mmCIF file of C-alpha atoms in Angstrom:
data_model
loop_
_atom_site.group_PDB
_atom_site.id
_atom_site.type_symbol
_atom_site.label_atom_id
_atom_site.label_comp_id
_atom_site.label_asym_id
_atom_site.label_seq_id
_atom_site.Cartn_x
_atom_site.Cartn_y
_atom_site.Cartn_z
ATOM 1 C CA MET S 141 125.998 6.406 64.279
ATOM 2 C CA ARG S 142 125.997 5.055 67.810
ATOM 3 C CA LEU S 143 127.593 1.835 66.653
ATOM 4 C CA PHE S 144 131.030 3.355 65.965
ATOM 5 C CA PRO S 145 131.702 4.677 69.496
ATOM 6 C CA ILE S 146 130.542 1.353 70.903
ATOM 7 C CA LEU S 147 132.860 -0.556 68.528
ATOM 8 C CA TYR S 148 135.819 1.702 69.366
ATOM 9 C CA GLY S 149 135.147 1.253 73.073
ATOM 10 C CA LEU S 150 134.864 -2.483 72.592
ATOM 11 C CA LEU S 151 138.095 -2.610 70.641
ATOM 12 C CA ALA S 152 139.923 -0.557 73.240
ATOM 13 C CA SER S 153 138.723 -2.774 76.058
ATOM 14 C CA VAL S 154 139.820 -6.064 74.490
ATOM 15 C CA ILE S 155 143.253 -5.071 73.230
ATOM 16 C CA PRO S 156 145.869 -6.792 75.387
ATOM 17 C CA LEU S 157 148.266 -4.718 77.436
ATOM 18 C CA ILE S 158 151.528 -4.560 75.519
ATOM 19 C CA SER S 159 154.805 -2.873 76.286
ATOM 20 C CA ALA S 160 157.147 -2.887 73.316
ATOM 21 C CA THR S 161 160.401 -1.409 72.149
ATOM 22 C CA ALA S 162 161.372 -1.043 68.491
ATOM 23 C CA LEU S 163 164.958 0.033 67.895
ATOM 24 C CA THR S 164 167.682 0.179 65.277
ATOM 25 C CA TYR S 165 171.209 -0.427 66.517
ATOM 26 C CA LYS S 166 174.587 -0.302 64.766
ATOM 27 C CA LEU S 167 176.880 -3.129 65.884
ATOM 28 C CA THR S 168 180.572 -2.483 65.352
ATOM 29 C CA PRO S 169 182.916 -5.372 64.473
ATOM 30 C CA ASN S 170 183.576 -7.755 67.394
ATOM 31 C CA GLU S 171 180.874 -6.089 69.506
ATOM 32 C CA LYS S 172 178.275 -7.787 71.660
ATOM 33 C CA ALA S 173 175.230 -5.689 72.609
ATOM 34 C CA CYS S 174 172.484 -6.755 75.009
ATOM 35 C CA PHE S 175 169.046 -5.281 75.617
ATOM 36 C CA PHE S 176 166.866 -6.046 78.606
ATOM 37 C CA THR S 177 163.196 -6.301 79.443
ATOM 38 C CA PHE S 178 161.458 -7.181 82.683
ATOM 39 C CA VAL S 179 158.575 -9.643 82.868
ATOM 40 C CA ASP S 180 156.436 -9.284 85.965
ATOM 41 C CA GLN S 181 153.949 -12.109 85.299
ATOM 42 C CA LYS S 182 154.452 -15.814 84.689
ATOM 43 C CA GLY S 183 152.886 -16.875 81.432
ATOM 44 C CA ALA S 184 153.354 -13.507 79.717
ATOM 45 C CA LYS S 185 154.135 -13.713 76.022
ATOM 46 C CA LEU S 186 157.484 -12.333 74.850
ATOM 47 C CA ALA S 187 157.675 -11.394 71.178
ATOM 48 C CA PHE S 188 161.120 -10.866 69.650
ATOM 49 C CA TYR S 189 161.734 -9.722 66.086
ATOM 50 C CA PHE S 190 165.031 -8.749 64.465
ATOM 51 C CA ALA S 191 166.409 -8.204 60.989
ATOM 52 C CA VAL S 192 169.920 -7.314 59.836
ATOM 53 C CA GLN S 193 169.455 -4.317 57.529
ATOM 54 C CA SER S 194 173.027 -3.844 56.312
ATOM 55 C CA GLY S 195 176.588 -5.001 56.728
ATOM 56 C CA GLY S 196 178.637 -8.022 55.746
ATOM 57 C CA SER S 197 176.596 -11.068 54.813
ATOM 58 C CA PHE S 198 173.545 -9.688 56.621
ATOM 59 C CA ASP S 199 173.921 -12.266 59.400
ATOM 60 C CA ILE S 200 174.362 -12.046 63.150
ATOM 61 C CA ASP S 201 174.543 -14.292 66.202
ATOM 62 C CA TYR S 202 171.868 -13.776 68.836
ATOM 63 C CA SER S 203 170.790 -15.213 72.155
ATOM 64 C CA VAL S 204 167.896 -14.792 74.556
ATOM 65 C CA VAL S 205 168.708 -15.432 78.203
ATOM 66 C CA GLY S 206 166.104 -15.648 80.940
ATOM 67 C CA PRO S 207 166.281 -15.142 84.706
ATOM 68 C CA GLY S 208 169.029 -17.141 86.369
ATOM 69 C CA ASP S 209 171.101 -17.032 83.149
ATOM 70 C CA LYS S 210 169.015 -19.794 81.557
ATOM 71 C CA ILE S 211 169.363 -19.770 77.768
ATOM 72 C CA VAL S 212 165.940 -19.540 76.142
ATOM 73 C CA MET S 213 167.203 -19.545 72.530
ATOM 74 C CA GLU S 214 170.525 -19.108 70.804
ATOM 75 C CA THR S 215 171.459 -19.208 67.127
ATOM 76 C CA GLN S 216 174.382 -18.216 64.944
ATOM 77 C CA LYS S 217 174.487 -16.509 61.557
ATOM 78 C CA GLU S 218 170.814 -15.580 61.238
ATOM 79 C CA ARG S 219 169.584 -12.813 58.944
ATOM 80 C CA GLN S 220 166.278 -12.252 60.686
ATOM 81 C CA GLY S 221 163.927 -13.867 63.153
ATOM 82 C CA ASP S 222 160.433 -13.505 64.528
ATOM 83 C CA PHE S 223 159.712 -15.449 67.705
ATOM 84 C CA VAL S 224 157.039 -15.558 70.382
ATOM 85 C CA PHE S 225 157.546 -17.574 73.543
ATOM 86 C CA THR S 226 155.935 -17.812 76.962
ATOM 87 C CA ALA S 227 157.884 -16.524 79.947
ATOM 88 C CA LYS S 228 158.073 -19.394 82.417
ATOM 89 C CA GLU S 229 159.552 -17.198 85.125
ATOM 90 C CA THR S 230 159.274 -13.598 86.197
ATOM 91 C CA GLY S 231 162.396 -11.497 86.021
ATOM 92 C CA GLU S 232 164.781 -9.875 83.598
ATOM 93 C CA TYR S 233 165.235 -11.276 80.095
ATOM 94 C CA ARG S 234 168.336 -10.415 78.072
ATOM 95 C CA PHE S 235 168.361 -10.192 74.263
ATOM 96 C CA CYS S 236 171.931 -10.126 72.900
ATOM 97 C CA PHE S 237 173.360 -9.585 69.421
ATOM 98 C CA ASP S 238 176.930 -10.677 68.790
ATOM 99 C CA ASN S 239 179.084 -9.489 65.876
ATOM 100 C CA ASP S 240 182.238 -11.398 66.911
ATOM 101 C CA MET S 241 182.419 -13.221 63.573
ATOM 102 C CA SER S 242 182.990 -9.940 61.730
ATOM 103 C CA THR S 243 186.393 -8.264 61.778
ATOM 104 C CA PHE S 244 185.562 -5.195 59.681
ATOM 105 C CA ALA S 245 181.833 -5.004 58.843
ATOM 106 C CA GLU S 246 179.447 -2.916 60.890
ATOM 107 C CA LYS S 247 175.925 -4.267 60.985
ATOM 108 C CA MET S 248 172.657 -2.361 61.302
ATOM 109 C CA VAL S 249 170.040 -4.385 63.187
ATOM 110 C CA ASP S 250 166.352 -3.510 63.528
ATOM 111 C CA PHE S 251 164.661 -5.263 66.411
ATOM 112 C CA GLU S 252 161.556 -5.196 68.526
ATOM 113 C CA ILE S 253 160.922 -6.686 71.943
ATOM 114 C CA ALA S 254 157.342 -6.859 73.214
ATOM 115 C CA VAL S 255 155.878 -8.186 76.451
ATOM 116 C CA GLU S 256 152.211 -9.047 76.059
ATOM 117 C CA ASN S 257 149.968 -9.665 79.044
ATOM 118 C CA GLU S 258 146.941 -11.194 77.380
ATOM 119 C CA THR S 259 144.178 -10.691 79.895
ATOM 120 C CA ARG S 260 140.887 -10.535 78.067
ATOM 121 C CA ALA S 261 138.500 -7.989 79.433
ATOM 122 C CA GLN S 262 134.927 -8.951 80.137
ATOM 123 C CA LEU S 263 132.683 -6.800 78.051
ATOM 124 C CA PRO S 264 129.520 -5.452 79.580
ATOM 125 C CA SER S 265 126.489 -6.938 77.932
ATOM 126 C CA LYS S 266 123.881 -4.629 76.536
ATOM 127 C CA GLN S 267 120.234 -5.278 77.200
ATOM 128 C CA GLY S 268 118.581 -7.007 74.314
ATOM 129 C CA THR S 269 121.746 -8.680 72.983
ATOM 130 C CA SER S 270 122.511 -12.315 73.448
ATOM 131 C CA PRO S 271 125.889 -13.501 74.789
ATOM 132 C CA GLU S 272 126.449 -15.254 71.451
ATOM 133 C CA GLN S 273 126.288 -11.926 69.593
ATOM 134 C CA THR S 274 128.748 -10.321 71.993
ATOM 135 C CA SER S 275 131.182 -13.228 71.825
ATOM 136 C CA ALA S 276 130.984 -13.277 68.014
ATOM 137 C CA LEU S 277 131.896 -9.591 67.969
ATOM 138 C CA GLU S 278 134.770 -10.197 70.394
ATOM 139 C CA GLU S 279 136.113 -13.019 68.254
ATOM 140 C CA SER S 280 135.894 -10.816 65.155
ATOM 141 C CA ILE S 281 137.889 -8.125 66.910
ATOM 142 C CA TYR S 282 140.542 -10.630 68.016
ATOM 143 C CA LYS S 283 140.724 -11.982 64.465
ATOM 144 C CA VAL S 284 141.212 -8.471 63.044
ATOM 145 C CA SER S 285 143.892 -7.798 65.679
ATOM 146 C CA GLY S 286 145.747 -10.985 64.690
ATOM 147 C CA GLN S 287 145.537 -10.094 61.008
ATOM 148 C CA LEU S 288 146.919 -6.603 61.704
ATOM 149 C CA SER S 289 149.859 -8.177 63.534
ATOM 150 C CA THR S 290 150.505 -10.405 60.527
ATOM 151 C CA ILE S 291 150.418 -7.402 58.194
ATOM 152 C CA ASN S 292 152.863 -5.565 60.470
ATOM 153 C CA ARG S 293 155.302 -8.516 60.424
ATOM 154 C CA ASN S 294 155.024 -8.780 56.632
ATOM 155 C CA GLN S 295 155.772 -5.061 56.242
ATOM 156 C CA LYS S 296 158.913 -5.457 58.369
ATOM 157 C CA TYR S 297 159.970 -8.436 56.288
ATOM 158 C CA PHE S 298 159.494 -6.594 52.999
ATOM 159 C CA ARG S 299 161.360 -3.536 54.299
ATOM 160 C CA THR S 300 164.281 -5.783 55.219
ATOM 161 C CA ARG S 301 164.240 -7.417 51.796
ATOM 162 C CA GLU S 302 164.144 -3.996 50.136
ATOM 163 C CA ASN S 303 167.197 -2.842 52.118
ATOM 164 C CA ARG S 304 169.149 -5.987 51.262
ATOM 165 C CA ASN S 305 168.248 -5.787 47.588
ATOM 166 C CA PHE S 306 169.217 -2.106 47.487
ATOM 167 C CA SER S 307 172.601 -3.020 48.964
ATOM 168 C CA THR S 308 173.058 -5.683 46.283
ATOM 169 C CA VAL S 309 172.132 -3.217 43.519
ATOM 170 C CA LYS S 310 174.613 -0.639 44.892
ATOM 171 C CA SER S 311 177.373 -3.229 45.008
ATOM 172 C CA THR S 312 176.621 -4.424 41.472
ATOM 173 C CA GLU S 313 176.507 -0.851 40.179
ATOM 174 C CA SER S 314 179.947 -0.061 41.611
ATOM 175 C CA ARG S 315 181.393 -3.270 40.126
ATOM 176 C CA ILE S 316 179.986 -2.446 36.670
ATOM 177 C CA PHE S 317 181.364 1.088 36.903
ATOM 178 C CA ASN S 318 184.826 -0.148 37.953
ATOM 179 C CA PHE S 319 184.827 -2.768 35.201
ATOM 180 C CA SER S 320 183.842 -0.118 32.635
ATOM 181 C CA VAL S 321 186.638 2.193 33.780
ATOM 182 C CA VAL S 322 189.206 -0.619 33.534
ATOM 183 C CA GLU S 323 187.876 -1.682 30.109
ATOM 184 C CA SER S 324 188.001 1.920 28.839
ATOM 185 C CA GLY S 325 191.552 2.251 30.089
ATOM 186 C CA LEU S 326 192.611 -0.888 28.278
ATOM 187 C CA MET S 327 191.126 0.328 24.969
#
Protein backbone atom coordinates (compact mmCIF):
# COMPACT_ATOMS: atom_id res chain seq x y z
CA MET A 1 0.00 0.00 0.00
CA ARG A 2 2.73 2.44 0.92
CA LEU A 3 4.64 1.60 -2.23
CA PHE A 4 2.22 3.37 -4.61
CA PRO A 5 2.48 6.87 -3.07
CA ILE A 6 6.25 6.48 -2.99
CA LEU A 7 6.31 5.42 -6.66
CA TYR A 8 4.04 8.31 -7.69
CA GLY A 9 6.23 10.74 -5.77
CA LEU A 10 9.32 9.26 -7.36
CA LEU A 11 7.81 9.49 -10.82
CA ALA A 12 6.76 13.08 -10.29
CA SER A 13 10.21 14.08 -9.09
CA VAL A 14 12.10 12.61 -12.05
CA ILE A 15 9.89 13.79 -14.89
CA PRO A 16 11.72 16.52 -16.80
CA LEU A 17 10.28 20.00 -16.94
CA ILE A 18 8.53 20.35 -20.28
CA SER A 19 6.65 23.21 -21.84
CA ALA A 20 4.80 22.17 -24.97
CA THR A 21 2.25 23.44 -27.42
CA ALA A 22 0.08 21.19 -29.59
CA LEU A 23 -1.95 22.99 -32.23
CA THR A 24 -3.87 22.49 -35.45
CA TYR A 25 -3.61 25.28 -37.99
CA LYS A 26 -5.28 25.82 -41.37
CA LEU A 27 -2.87 27.26 -43.94
CA THR A 28 -4.53 29.07 -46.83
CA PRO A 29 -2.96 28.95 -50.32
CA ASN A 30 0.24 31.02 -50.63
CA GLU A 31 0.37 31.60 -46.86
CA LYS A 32 3.40 31.42 -44.61
CA ALA A 33 2.71 31.00 -40.88
CA CYS A 34 5.33 31.09 -38.13
CA PHE A 35 5.13 30.02 -34.50
CA PHE A 36 7.62 30.97 -31.83
CA THR A 37 9.07 29.52 -28.66
CA PHE A 38 11.67 30.88 -26.28
CA VAL A 39 14.55 28.80 -24.97
CA ASP A 40 16.11 30.14 -21.80
CA GLN A 41 18.84 27.51 -21.32
CA LYS A 42 21.66 26.36 -23.57
CA GLY A 43 21.50 22.65 -24.17
CA ALA A 44 17.72 22.41 -23.82
CA LYS A 45 16.08 19.88 -26.09
CA LEU A 46 13.58 21.17 -28.66
CA ALA A 47 11.10 18.62 -29.97
CA PHE A 48 9.16 19.47 -33.13
CA TYR A 49 6.45 17.29 -34.64
CA PHE A 50 4.12 18.10 -37.53
CA ALA A 51 1.79 16.26 -39.87
CA VAL A 52 -0.31 17.54 -42.77
CA GLN A 53 -3.82 16.22 -42.09
CA SER A 54 -5.60 17.37 -45.25
CA GLY A 55 -5.24 19.39 -48.40
CA GLY A 56 -3.54 18.99 -51.75
CA SER A 57 -0.84 16.34 -51.84
CA PHE A 58 -0.52 16.42 -48.05
CA ASP A 59 2.85 18.17 -48.28
CA ILE A 60 4.22 21.43 -46.94
CA ASP A 61 7.48 23.37 -46.76
CA TYR A 62 8.82 24.09 -43.29
CA SER A 63 11.79 25.74 -41.64
CA VAL A 64 13.16 26.13 -38.14
CA VAL A 65 15.14 29.30 -37.51
CA GLY A 66 17.14 29.95 -34.37
CA PRO A 67 18.33 33.15 -32.70
CA GLY A 68 20.16 35.49 -35.04
CA ASP A 69 18.16 34.14 -38.01
CA LYS A 70 20.33 31.01 -38.21
CA ILE A 71 18.55 28.22 -40.09
CA VAL A 72 18.43 25.08 -37.95
CA MET A 73 16.54 22.93 -40.50
CA GLU A 74 14.62 23.54 -43.68
CA THR A 75 12.86 21.13 -46.03
CA GLN A 76 10.35 21.29 -48.86
CA LYS A 77 7.35 19.11 -49.64
CA GLU A 78 7.26 17.04 -46.45
CA ARG A 79 4.13 15.25 -45.25
CA GLN A 80 5.19 14.92 -41.64
CA GLY A 81 8.23 15.14 -39.42
CA ASP A 82 9.34 14.37 -35.90
CA PHE A 83 12.60 15.98 -34.81
CA VAL A 84 14.50 16.58 -31.60
CA PHE A 85 17.53 18.84 -31.53
CA THR A 86 19.62 20.58 -28.90
CA ALA A 87 19.38 24.35 -28.62
CA LYS A 88 22.91 25.68 -28.96
CA GLU A 89 21.86 29.20 -28.05
CA THR A 90 19.29 30.81 -25.82
CA GLY A 91 16.66 32.95 -27.47
CA GLU A 92 13.63 32.78 -29.70
CA TYR A 93 13.19 29.91 -32.15
CA ARG A 94 10.82 30.26 -35.11
CA PHE A 95 8.94 27.33 -36.65
CA CYS A 96 7.45 28.26 -40.04
CA PHE A 97 5.10 26.45 -42.42
CA ASP A 98 4.94 27.67 -46.00
CA ASN A 99 2.12 26.87 -48.44
CA ASP A 100 3.50 28.96 -51.34
CA MET A 101 3.55 25.97 -53.69
CA SER A 102 -0.24 25.66 -53.51
CA THR A 103 -2.46 28.03 -55.47
CA PHE A 104 -5.85 26.69 -54.38
CA ALA A 105 -5.52 23.99 -51.68
CA GLU A 106 -5.87 24.80 -48.02
CA LYS A 107 -3.84 22.57 -45.75
CA MET A 108 -4.58 21.48 -42.19
CA VAL A 109 -1.39 20.99 -40.18
CA ASP A 110 -1.14 19.42 -36.72
CA PHE A 111 2.05 20.31 -34.91
CA GLU A 112 3.65 20.26 -31.51
CA ILE A 113 6.60 22.23 -30.20
CA ALA A 114 8.15 21.19 -26.88
CA VAL A 115 11.07 22.59 -24.92
CA GLU A 116 12.50 20.02 -22.53
CA ASN A 117 14.88 20.96 -19.75
CA GLU A 118 16.17 17.57 -18.70
CA THR A 119 17.49 18.14 -15.22
CA ARG A 120 17.31 14.90 -13.31
CA ALA A 121 16.27 15.29 -9.73
CA GLN A 122 18.24 13.61 -7.00
CA LEU A 123 15.98 11.25 -5.17
CA PRO A 124 16.23 11.04 -1.42
CA SER A 125 17.49 7.67 -0.35
CA LYS A 126 15.48 5.69 2.13
CA GLN A 127 17.18 4.02 5.04
CA GLY A 128 17.78 0.37 4.38
CA THR A 129 17.91 0.67 0.58
CA SER A 130 21.08 0.54 -1.40
CA PRO A 131 21.92 3.18 -4.04
CA GLU A 132 21.83 0.41 -6.65
CA GLN A 133 18.16 -0.30 -5.88
CA THR A 134 17.26 3.38 -6.13
CA SER A 135 19.14 3.87 -9.39
CA ALA A 136 17.54 0.73 -10.87
CA LEU A 137 14.11 2.14 -10.03
CA GLU A 138 15.04 5.51 -11.55
CA GLU A 139 16.22 3.85 -14.74
CA SER A 140 13.00 1.84 -14.93
CA ILE A 141 10.98 5.03 -14.62
CA TYR A 142 13.02 6.75 -17.34
CA LYS A 143 12.58 3.70 -19.57
CA VAL A 144 8.79 3.74 -19.05
CA SER A 145 8.75 7.49 -19.78
CA GLY A 146 10.64 6.94 -23.05
CA GLN A 147 8.29 4.14 -24.06
CA LEU A 148 5.25 6.35 -23.36
CA SER A 149 6.74 9.03 -25.60
CA THR A 150 7.19 6.45 -28.35
CA ILE A 151 3.58 5.32 -27.98
CA ASN A 152 2.43 8.95 -28.17
CA ARG A 153 4.39 9.53 -31.40
CA ASN A 154 3.01 6.31 -32.90
CA GLN A 155 -0.56 7.37 -32.06
CA LYS A 156 -0.01 10.70 -33.83
CA TYR A 157 1.41 8.89 -36.84
CA PHE A 158 -1.54 6.50 -37.06
CA ARG A 159 -4.04 9.34 -36.68
CA THR A 160 -2.37 11.13 -39.58
CA ARG A 161 -2.46 7.99 -41.71
CA GLU A 162 -6.14 7.49 -40.86
CA ASN A 163 -6.97 11.06 -41.95
CA ARG A 164 -5.08 10.67 -45.23
CA ASN A 165 -6.67 7.32 -45.98
CA PHE A 166 -10.13 8.71 -45.21
CA SER A 167 -9.47 11.54 -47.67
CA THR A 168 -8.46 9.00 -50.32
CA VAL A 169 -11.60 6.93 -49.69
CA LYS A 170 -13.80 10.05 -49.97
CA SER A 171 -12.15 11.03 -53.24
CA THR A 172 -12.51 7.51 -54.66
CA GLU A 173 -16.15 7.33 -53.57
CA SER A 174 -17.00 10.59 -55.36
CA ARG A 175 -15.21 9.41 -58.53
CA ILE A 176 -17.13 6.10 -58.52
CA PHE A 177 -20.41 7.95 -58.00
CA ASN A 178 -19.68 10.40 -60.84
CA PHE A 179 -18.63 7.56 -63.14
CA SER A 180 -21.83 5.66 -62.30
CA VAL A 181 -23.97 8.71 -63.04
CA VAL A 182 -22.25 9.24 -66.41
CA GLU A 183 -22.53 5.52 -67.26
CA SER A 184 -26.24 5.50 -66.34
CA GLY A 185 -26.80 8.56 -68.50
CA LEU A 186 -25.13 6.92 -71.46
CA MET A 187 -27.31 3.79 -71.16
